[in-house]
Amino acid sequence: MITEKSVPSPKITATSVSSKPTCRVVRPGSTYAGKQGLNYFEGIAAETVGSTGICMHLLTIPPGARAKAHLHASHETAIYAISGETHCWFGDQLEEHVIVREDEMFYIPAGVPHLPANLSDRPATAVIARTDPKEQESVVLLPDLEGYVPR
């Protein structure tokens, strides 16, 4: 029989990560500015829980906002759209386009250039998981591709 015990969850910080892996609860609270030009809620990452093969965080893209063109070197990305819709241009010259809507999932292979944008009048929120435990380490900005997507 499995029983549940309610235990207060402390704020996880880099100094509270033990060397022995253990289960952790992370409540998105504070945000950080990503290299991509958007603000991310802190989530599961090497820096917060000591993960070694995955990161997962929450992102809300405000209406009219867009990320910078970028790719994630050597790491795959999986996205689950909670609310709203996000346009994403992808490919070597951002020549492909898809709209990811609420309750849909989107996969981005490692090394694929992409640029997400919220062209709607309401926020778009998604859960993002990546095979890179250090969430920002594999981000490679691609400023030469910025002009391929209209503002």
CSV table of C-alpha atoms in Angstrom, one decimal:
chain,number,residue,atom,x,y,z
A,1,MET,CA,0.0,0.0,0.0
A,2,ILE,CA,1.3,3.4,-0.9
A,3,THR,CA,0.5,6.3,1.4
A,4,GLU,CA,1.0,10.0,0.7
A,5,LYS,CA,2.6,12.3,3.2
A,6,SER,CA,2.3,16.0,2.8
A,7,VAL,CA,5.6,17.7,3.5
A,8,PRO,CA,6.4,21.4,3.0
A,9,SER,CA,8.6,21.9,0.0
A,10,PRO,CA,11.5,24.2,0.6
A,11,LYS,CA,12.8,26.6,-2.0
A,12,ILE,CA,15.4,24.6,-3.9
A,13,THR,CA,18.7,26.4,-4.5
A,14,ALA,CA,22.1,25.3,-5.9
A,15,THR,CA,23.4,25.1,-2.3
A,16,SER,CA,20.6,22.8,-1.2
A,17,VAL,CA,21.3,20.1,-3.8
A,18,SER,CA,22.8,17.1,-2.2
A,19,SER,CA,25.3,14.8,-3.8
A,20,LYS,CA,23.0,11.9,-3.4
A,21,PRO,CA,20.1,11.9,-5.9
A,22,THR,CA,16.7,12.2,-4.4
A,23,CYS,CA,13.1,13.2,-5.3
A,24,ARG,CA,12.4,16.9,-5.3
A,25,VAL,CA,9.3,19.1,-5.8
A,26,VAL,CA,9.9,22.4,-7.5
A,27,ARG,CA,7.2,25.1,-7.6
A,28,PRO,CA,7.8,27.6,-10.4
A,29,GLY,CA,8.2,31.0,-8.7
A,30,SER,CA,11.1,33.1,-9.8
A,31,THR,CA,12.0,33.7,-13.4
A,32,TYR,CA,15.3,34.2,-15.2
A,33,ALA,CA,16.1,35.8,-18.5
A,34,GLY,CA,17.1,33.2,-21.1
A,35,LYS,CA,19.6,33.8,-23.9
A,36,GLN,CA,16.7,33.4,-26.3
A,37,GLY,CA,15.2,36.7,-25.1
A,38,LEU,CA,12.3,35.3,-23.0
A,39,ASN,CA,11.8,34.9,-19.3
A,40,TYR,CA,11.5,31.4,-18.0
A,41,PHE,CA,10.2,30.1,-14.7
A,42,GLU,CA,12.9,28.2,-12.8
A,43,GLY,CA,12.2,24.5,-13.0
A,44,ILE,CA,14.0,21.2,-12.9
A,45,ALA,CA,17.6,21.5,-14.0
A,46,ALA,CA,21.2,20.7,-12.8
A,47,GLU,CA,21.3,24.0,-11.0
A,48,THR,CA,18.0,23.5,-9.0
A,49,VAL,CA,17.8,19.8,-8.3
A,50,GLY,CA,21.0,18.3,-9.6
A,51,SER,CA,19.5,16.6,-12.6
A,52,THR,CA,22.0,15.0,-15.0
A,53,GLY,CA,20.1,14.2,-18.1
A,54,ILE,CA,17.0,16.5,-18.3
A,55,CYS,CA,15.6,19.9,-17.6
A,56,MET,CA,12.0,21.0,-17.5
A,57,HIS,CA,10.6,24.5,-17.0
A,58,LEU,CA,7.5,26.6,-17.6
A,59,LEU,CA,7.4,29.4,-20.2
A,60,THR,CA,4.8,32.0,-20.8
A,61,ILE,CA,5.3,34.0,-24.0
A,62,PRO,CA,3.4,37.4,-23.8
A,63,PRO,CA,1.2,38.5,-26.7
A,64,GLY,CA,3.4,39.9,-29.5
A,65,ALA,CA,6.7,38.5,-28.0
A,66,ARG,CA,9.1,36.3,-29.8
A,67,ALA,CA,12.4,34.6,-29.0
A,68,LYS,CA,15.7,35.1,-30.8
A,69,ALA,CA,16.6,32.6,-33.5
A,70,HIS,CA,18.6,29.8,-31.8
A,71,LEU,CA,19.3,26.1,-31.6
A,72,HIS,CA,20.2,23.7,-28.8
A,73,ALA,CA,23.4,21.9,-29.7
A,74,SER,CA,23.3,18.2,-29.1
A,75,HIS,CA,20.0,18.3,-27.2
A,76,GLU,CA,16.4,17.5,-28.1
A,77,THR,CA,13.4,19.5,-26.9
A,78,ALA,CA,9.8,18.4,-26.2
A,79,ILE,CA,7.1,21.0,-25.6
A,80,TYR,CA,3.5,20.7,-24.3
A,81,ALA,CA,1.3,23.7,-24.9
A,82,ILE,CA,-0.8,24.4,-21.8
A,83,SER,CA,-2.7,27.4,-23.2
A,84,GLY,CA,-2.6,29.8,-26.1
A,85,GLU,CA,-0.8,29.2,-29.4
A,86,THR,CA,2.7,29.7,-30.5
A,87,HIS,CA,4.1,30.0,-34.0
A,88,CYS,CA,7.4,28.4,-34.6
A,89,TRP,CA,9.7,28.8,-37.6
A,90,PHE,CA,12.4,26.2,-38.0
A,91,GLY,CA,14.9,24.8,-40.4
A,92,ASP,CA,18.3,25.9,-41.7
A,93,GLN,CA,16.8,29.2,-42.9
A,94,LEU,CA,13.7,29.1,-40.7
A,95,GLU,CA,11.8,28.2,-43.9
A,96,GLU,CA,9.4,25.8,-42.1
A,97,HIS,CA,6.4,27.0,-40.0
A,98,VAL,CA,4.1,25.4,-37.6
A,99,ILE,CA,1.4,26.6,-35.1
A,100,VAL,CA,1.4,24.8,-31.8
A,101,ARG,CA,-2.0,25.1,-30.1
A,102,GLU,CA,-3.3,24.3,-26.6
A,103,ASP,CA,-3.1,20.6,-25.7
A,104,GLU,CA,-0.6,19.8,-28.5
A,105,MET,CA,3.0,18.6,-28.2
A,106,PHE,CA,5.9,19.7,-30.3
A,107,TYR,CA,9.3,18.0,-30.8
A,108,ILE,CA,12.5,19.8,-31.9
A,109,PRO,CA,15.4,17.6,-32.8
A,110,ALA,CA,18.9,18.5,-31.5
A,111,GLY,CA,20.7,21.2,-33.6
A,112,VAL,CA,17.6,22.4,-35.5
A,113,PRO,CA,17.4,26.3,-35.7
A,114,HIS,CA,14.0,27.6,-34.5
A,115,LEU,CA,12.3,30.8,-33.5
A,116,PRO,CA,9.0,30.7,-31.5
A,117,ALA,CA,6.6,33.7,-31.4
A,118,ASN,CA,3.3,34.5,-29.9
A,119,LEU,CA,1.3,36.4,-32.6
A,120,SER,CA,-2.0,36.3,-30.7
A,121,ASP,CA,-3.5,38.7,-28.2
A,122,ARG,CA,-3.3,36.4,-25.2
A,123,PRO,CA,-0.4,34.7,-23.4
A,124,ALA,CA,0.9,31.3,-24.5
A,125,THR,CA,2.1,29.0,-21.8
A,126,ALA,CA,4.0,25.7,-22.3
A,127,VAL,CA,6.0,23.1,-20.4
A,128,ILE,CA,9.4,22.6,-22.0
A,129,ALA,CA,11.6,19.6,-21.4
A,130,ARG,CA,15.1,19.2,-22.9
A,131,THR,CA,17.8,16.6,-22.7
A,132,ASP,CA,20.2,19.2,-21.4
A,133,PRO,CA,20.3,19.4,-17.6
A,134,LYS,CA,22.0,22.8,-17.8
A,135,GLU,CA,19.1,24.6,-19.4
A,136,GLN,CA,21.0,27.5,-21.0
A,137,GLU,CA,24.3,25.8,-21.7
A,138,SER,CA,23.5,24.4,-25.1
A,139,VAL,CA,21.7,27.5,-26.4
A,140,VAL,CA,23.4,28.8,-29.6
A,141,LEU,CA,22.0,32.2,-30.8
A,142,LEU,CA,21.7,32.6,-34.6
A,143,PRO,CA,21.4,36.4,-35.2
A,144,ASP,CA,22.0,35.9,-39.0
A,145,LEU,CA,18.6,34.2,-39.2
A,146,GLU,CA,16.6,36.9,-37.4
A,147,GLY,CA,15.6,38.6,-40.7
A,148,TYR,CA,13.9,35.5,-42.1
A,149,VAL,CA,10.9,35.9,-39.7
A,150,PRO,CA,8.9,39.1,-40.0
A,151,ARG,CA,8.3,41.1,-36.8
